[in-house]
XYZ file of C-alpha atoms in Angstrom:
336
model
C 1.580 -12.871 -5.724
C -0.827 -10.679 -3.723
C 0.791 -7.319 -2.955
C -2.279 -5.444 -1.687
C -3.714 -6.018 1.761
C -7.170 -4.491 1.302
C -9.069 -3.358 -1.786
C -11.963 -0.978 -1.095
C -14.560 -0.368 -3.803
C -17.214 2.315 -3.724
C -18.181 5.908 -4.384
C -16.454 8.834 -2.746
C -17.788 12.362 -2.861
C -16.538 15.842 -2.241
C -17.955 16.792 1.161
C -18.870 20.306 2.183
C -18.913 20.782 5.945
C -20.451 23.881 7.563
C -18.234 26.496 9.128
C -20.676 26.694 12.045
C -23.527 24.596 13.467
C -27.064 25.088 12.268
C -29.547 24.045 9.569
C -28.278 24.050 6.003
C -30.560 26.988 5.241
C -28.699 29.106 7.793
C -25.082 28.059 7.184
C -23.270 30.861 5.321
C -20.217 28.929 4.128
C -18.717 25.463 3.919
C -15.275 23.882 4.018
C -14.353 21.345 1.357
C -13.332 17.821 2.318
C -13.827 14.288 1.093
C -16.230 11.589 2.175
C -16.942 8.009 1.220
C -17.283 4.921 3.375
C -14.958 2.724 1.346
C -12.251 5.308 0.733
C -12.416 6.256 4.423
C -11.557 2.646 5.277
C -8.785 2.559 2.681
C -7.258 5.801 3.990
C -7.382 4.691 7.626
C -5.820 1.327 6.817
C -3.077 3.003 4.794
C -2.321 5.269 7.748
C -2.108 2.107 9.868
C 0.671 0.830 7.604
C -1.294 -1.478 5.305
C -1.187 -1.579 1.512
C -4.583 -0.453 0.246
C -6.241 0.207 -3.099
C -9.378 2.208 -3.807
C -11.488 1.338 -6.855
C -14.122 3.764 -8.092
C -15.127 6.121 -10.870
C -15.057 9.935 -10.800
C -15.743 12.635 -13.330
C -13.085 14.480 -15.264
C -14.103 17.602 -13.346
C -12.029 19.338 -10.715
C -13.917 17.616 -7.910
C -12.819 14.253 -9.289
C -9.220 15.403 -9.421
C -9.447 16.642 -5.841
C -10.868 13.324 -4.630
C -8.217 11.200 -6.314
C -5.370 13.443 -5.165
C -6.650 13.667 -1.580
C -7.110 9.913 -1.212
C -3.726 9.212 -2.810
C -2.144 11.619 -0.317
C -3.156 9.211 2.461
C -1.025 6.506 0.847
C -3.803 4.701 -1.029
C -3.214 3.184 -4.479
C -5.650 4.976 -6.827
C -4.386 3.485 -10.100
C -7.657 1.592 -10.658
C -9.866 4.700 -10.383
C -11.566 5.468 -13.707
C -12.355 8.967 -15.010
C -15.724 9.439 -16.758
C -15.940 12.366 -19.202
C -19.729 12.215 -19.374
C -20.768 11.961 -15.710
C -19.959 14.218 -12.746
C -18.297 13.520 -9.439
C -20.816 13.361 -6.617
C -20.891 15.997 -3.880
C -22.800 16.443 -0.650
C -23.444 19.030 2.028
C -24.078 18.216 5.657
C -24.744 19.850 8.980
C -22.561 19.258 12.009
C -24.824 16.440 13.257
C -24.599 12.790 12.287
C -26.673 11.596 9.331
C -30.048 10.072 10.099
C -30.384 6.287 9.915
C -34.152 6.105 9.563
C -36.711 8.114 7.678
C -38.261 9.229 10.950
C -35.068 10.348 12.649
C -34.877 13.919 13.937
C -33.796 15.977 10.932
C -32.940 18.919 13.188
C -29.996 16.882 14.456
C -28.787 15.606 11.090
C -29.207 17.116 7.663
C -27.437 15.806 4.581
C -28.041 16.959 1.007
C -26.615 14.592 -1.615
C -25.989 15.533 -5.242
C -24.886 12.178 -6.603
C -27.674 11.031 -8.953
C -26.149 10.079 -12.297
C -22.626 10.327 -10.892
C -19.640 8.615 -12.457
C -19.516 6.099 -9.616
C -23.179 5.157 -10.045
C -22.257 3.813 -13.499
C -20.037 1.094 -12.043
C -20.941 -2.354 -13.344
C -19.358 -5.773 -13.972
C -18.480 -4.603 -17.477
C -16.466 -1.641 -16.174
C -14.790 -3.160 -13.098
C -12.847 -6.366 -13.803
C -13.251 -8.929 -11.052
C -9.532 -9.732 -11.106
C -8.811 -6.105 -10.204
C -11.289 -6.077 -7.322
C -10.007 -9.438 -6.105
C -6.350 -8.338 -6.156
C -5.945 -8.006 -2.373
C -6.096 -10.243 0.660
C -9.410 -8.607 1.592
C -12.073 -6.910 -0.521
C -14.136 -4.402 1.463
C -17.577 -3.368 0.195
C -20.564 -1.527 1.657
C -24.294 -1.385 1.147
C -24.057 2.218 0.003
C -22.832 1.014 -3.388
C -25.831 -1.290 -3.718
C -28.179 1.697 -3.379
C -26.624 3.713 -6.215
C -27.899 1.861 -9.297
C -28.876 -1.482 -10.788
C -25.409 -1.717 -12.337
C -23.788 -1.238 -8.952
C -25.994 -3.951 -7.445
C -25.025 -6.286 -10.287
C -21.377 -5.490 -9.619
C -21.659 -6.364 -5.926
C -23.400 -9.640 -6.739
C -20.659 -10.385 -9.266
C -17.870 -9.644 -6.784
C -19.431 -11.598 -3.912
C -19.908 -14.780 -5.947
C -17.964 -17.745 -4.644
C -15.300 -18.714 -7.160
C -11.610 -19.700 -7.159
C -9.355 -16.822 -6.168
C -11.949 -14.960 -4.121
C -10.330 -13.016 -1.247
C -11.871 -12.590 2.189
C -15.046 -10.568 1.591
C -15.775 -7.784 4.104
C -19.161 -6.058 3.950
C -20.421 -3.108 5.973
C -24.217 -2.903 5.664
C -24.154 0.911 5.942
C -27.888 1.362 5.494
C -28.769 4.891 4.372
C -32.524 5.361 4.260
C -32.389 8.382 1.953
C -30.535 6.431 -0.727
C -33.137 3.658 -0.764
C -36.160 5.953 -0.757
C -36.483 5.995 -4.562
C -34.889 2.620 -5.276
C -36.914 -0.014 -7.168
C -35.508 -2.588 -4.764
C -35.851 -2.821 -0.992
C -33.071 -2.855 1.625
C -33.515 -6.645 1.788
C -30.868 -6.612 -0.948
C -28.377 -5.706 1.776
C -29.176 -8.843 3.751
C -28.775 -10.963 0.619
C -25.353 -9.433 -0.037
C -24.293 -9.834 3.590
C -25.071 -13.555 3.458
C -22.604 -13.921 0.567
C -19.691 -12.403 2.534
C -17.202 -13.682 5.106
C -17.093 -10.726 7.504
C -20.080 -8.445 8.034
C -20.471 -5.218 10.037
C -23.958 -4.004 10.915
C -25.340 -1.541 13.436
C -28.058 -2.813 15.729
C -30.131 0.256 14.870
C -29.727 -0.103 11.113
C -30.688 -3.796 11.174
C -33.976 -2.782 12.760
C -34.468 0.151 10.371
C -33.629 -1.810 7.214
C -35.088 -5.231 7.976
C -37.200 -4.905 11.105
C -34.840 -7.247 12.958
C -34.446 -6.270 16.607
C -31.761 -7.472 18.998
C -28.283 -8.940 18.662
C -29.295 -12.600 18.740
C -32.029 -12.022 16.159
C -29.543 -10.321 13.830
C -27.231 -13.326 14.012
C -30.171 -15.642 13.394
C -31.052 -13.591 10.305
C -27.427 -13.660 9.076
C -25.990 -17.084 10.003
C -23.783 -17.417 6.913
C -20.847 -15.019 7.546
C -17.890 -16.528 9.378
C -17.722 -13.348 11.439
C -20.636 -11.033 12.175
C -19.965 -7.804 14.071
C -23.034 -6.095 15.519
C -22.339 -2.520 16.611
C -24.202 -0.966 19.542
C -23.072 2.642 19.132
C -21.415 4.099 22.217
C -22.150 0.904 24.168
C -19.733 -1.277 22.191
C -19.955 -4.211 19.803
C -20.621 -7.948 19.706
C -18.796 -10.333 17.380
C -20.196 -13.742 16.469
C -17.720 -16.349 15.252
C -18.508 -19.318 13.039
C -18.417 -21.677 16.038
C -21.284 -19.744 17.601
C -19.199 -17.990 20.242
C -20.133 -14.375 20.930
C -17.581 -11.829 22.152
C -18.834 -8.557 23.637
C -16.452 -5.612 24.034
C -17.656 -2.236 25.380
C -16.468 0.941 23.713
C -14.309 3.365 25.687
C -15.751 6.727 26.645
C -14.827 9.437 24.122
C -14.911 13.235 24.129
C -16.905 13.436 20.887
C -16.378 16.284 18.436
C -18.501 14.819 15.601
C -19.822 11.272 15.150
C -19.349 11.182 11.361
C -16.982 8.508 10.045
C -16.780 6.444 13.234
C -18.312 3.360 11.630
C -15.795 3.383 8.788
C -12.951 3.861 11.262
C -14.224 0.946 13.359
C -14.185 -1.284 10.271
C -10.644 -0.155 9.449
C -9.384 -0.893 12.950
C -11.046 -4.302 12.977
C -9.664 -5.153 9.520
C -6.179 -4.018 10.525
C -6.251 -6.368 13.513
C -7.676 -9.117 11.293
C -4.743 -8.763 8.897
C -2.454 -9.171 11.905
C -4.426 -12.266 12.977
C -5.106 -10.891 16.450
C -7.674 -12.598 18.722
C -11.286 -11.562 18.277
C -11.501 -9.437 21.472
C -8.412 -7.511 20.358
C -9.937 -6.927 16.925
C -12.990 -5.361 18.539
C -10.835 -3.201 20.792
C -8.763 -1.977 17.852
C -12.000 -1.175 16.052
C -13.171 0.883 19.019
C -9.841 2.712 19.305
C -9.763 3.670 15.632
C -13.394 4.783 15.846
C -12.512 6.888 18.892
C -9.934 8.752 16.808
C -12.602 9.574 14.202
C -14.985 10.776 16.889
C -12.496 13.386 18.085
C -12.251 15.291 14.761
C -14.880 17.247 12.780
C -14.340 15.431 9.437
C -14.636 11.856 8.216
C -10.924 11.081 8.446
C -8.629 11.112 11.446
C -5.119 9.977 12.217
C -5.523 6.508 13.736
C -3.695 5.788 16.972
C -0.096 4.648 16.584
C 0.081 0.859 16.461
C 2.224 0.452 19.563
C -0.064 2.774 21.530
C -3.175 0.969 20.302
C -1.613 -2.395 21.119
C -0.919 -1.255 24.683
C -4.477 -0.058 25.156
C -5.952 -3.174 23.556
C -3.946 -5.302 25.987
C -5.402 -3.646 29.115
C -7.231 -5.858 31.579
C -11.013 -5.591 31.566
C -11.176 -3.216 34.515
C -8.677 -0.791 32.972
C -10.342 -1.017 29.562
C -13.765 -0.305 31.014
C -12.371 2.783 32.783
C -10.686 4.093 29.621
C -11.567 7.539 28.278
C -10.229 9.019 25.012
C -9.944 12.801 24.699
C -9.652 15.076 21.691
C -5.879 14.698 21.564
C -6.276 10.873 21.511
C -4.790 10.808 24.984
C -6.192 8.072 27.197
C -7.053 8.247 30.845
C -8.409 5.634 33.210
């Protein structure tokens, strides 16, 4: 009997956020937090009332202990997290701006310094992560970040996305990070190959162009026809979802008083997956994704308290005119 709603597998890191804006060279001190696309999704879904499990590997160092304890505090099952005595837990430092998507993006707006090479999570492989454990939920959520970490991690994702009896719904967020692929022996085309093996795929319009040179929503769907659901994100403009029958649903994002744009993509995936678990119509799934992303946009860190379900349901049920006039402020209050 399946008792877990969503299993999320991937690396999480200890995140150091600056105490004030500015280049890393000028920031005098940092505040410790946590960051990781997959654990962000697991935490947000747990706060939405779903049963979630995070699978990863961390070191036996204090950073690993902090990560596991912090994620567990959000209500996530961390029993499948492995501790590696020989490899460290990854860490990273970032400026107040969002991370760059492309190699040519303006580094004055986004600066991230990763220290994750040789980390415990990069050693994940099919030999260390049993498929039955990863397939223990109704949904398995993966991201392309894991594929960039090592050959073993890529083998693991191929292993977990194989079609076989007992496979849950496979959710995949492309999450292209140019810096991670810069020294990889493989190209970001691996991400497209993995996406084609999954049932539900999230990809930003900008990252599809940066990773694969594919421009435009229709072209992205043509390049990825296999997933039953393909969600193409357009940043602050909204998102388009393509269903298996070819129908496309476009839902604009509400206006948001943005504090920091980090973590919004993970929150969007969590909101969409939450609505998927509840079997809501496709437009409502997109709206719930936008609302959960809006919550992340109004806080400085990666994680935010998602909107209460009854409140989100009321907003998601607005007519088009009221939805299009919606604005979310820093207290997650909505005005039209």
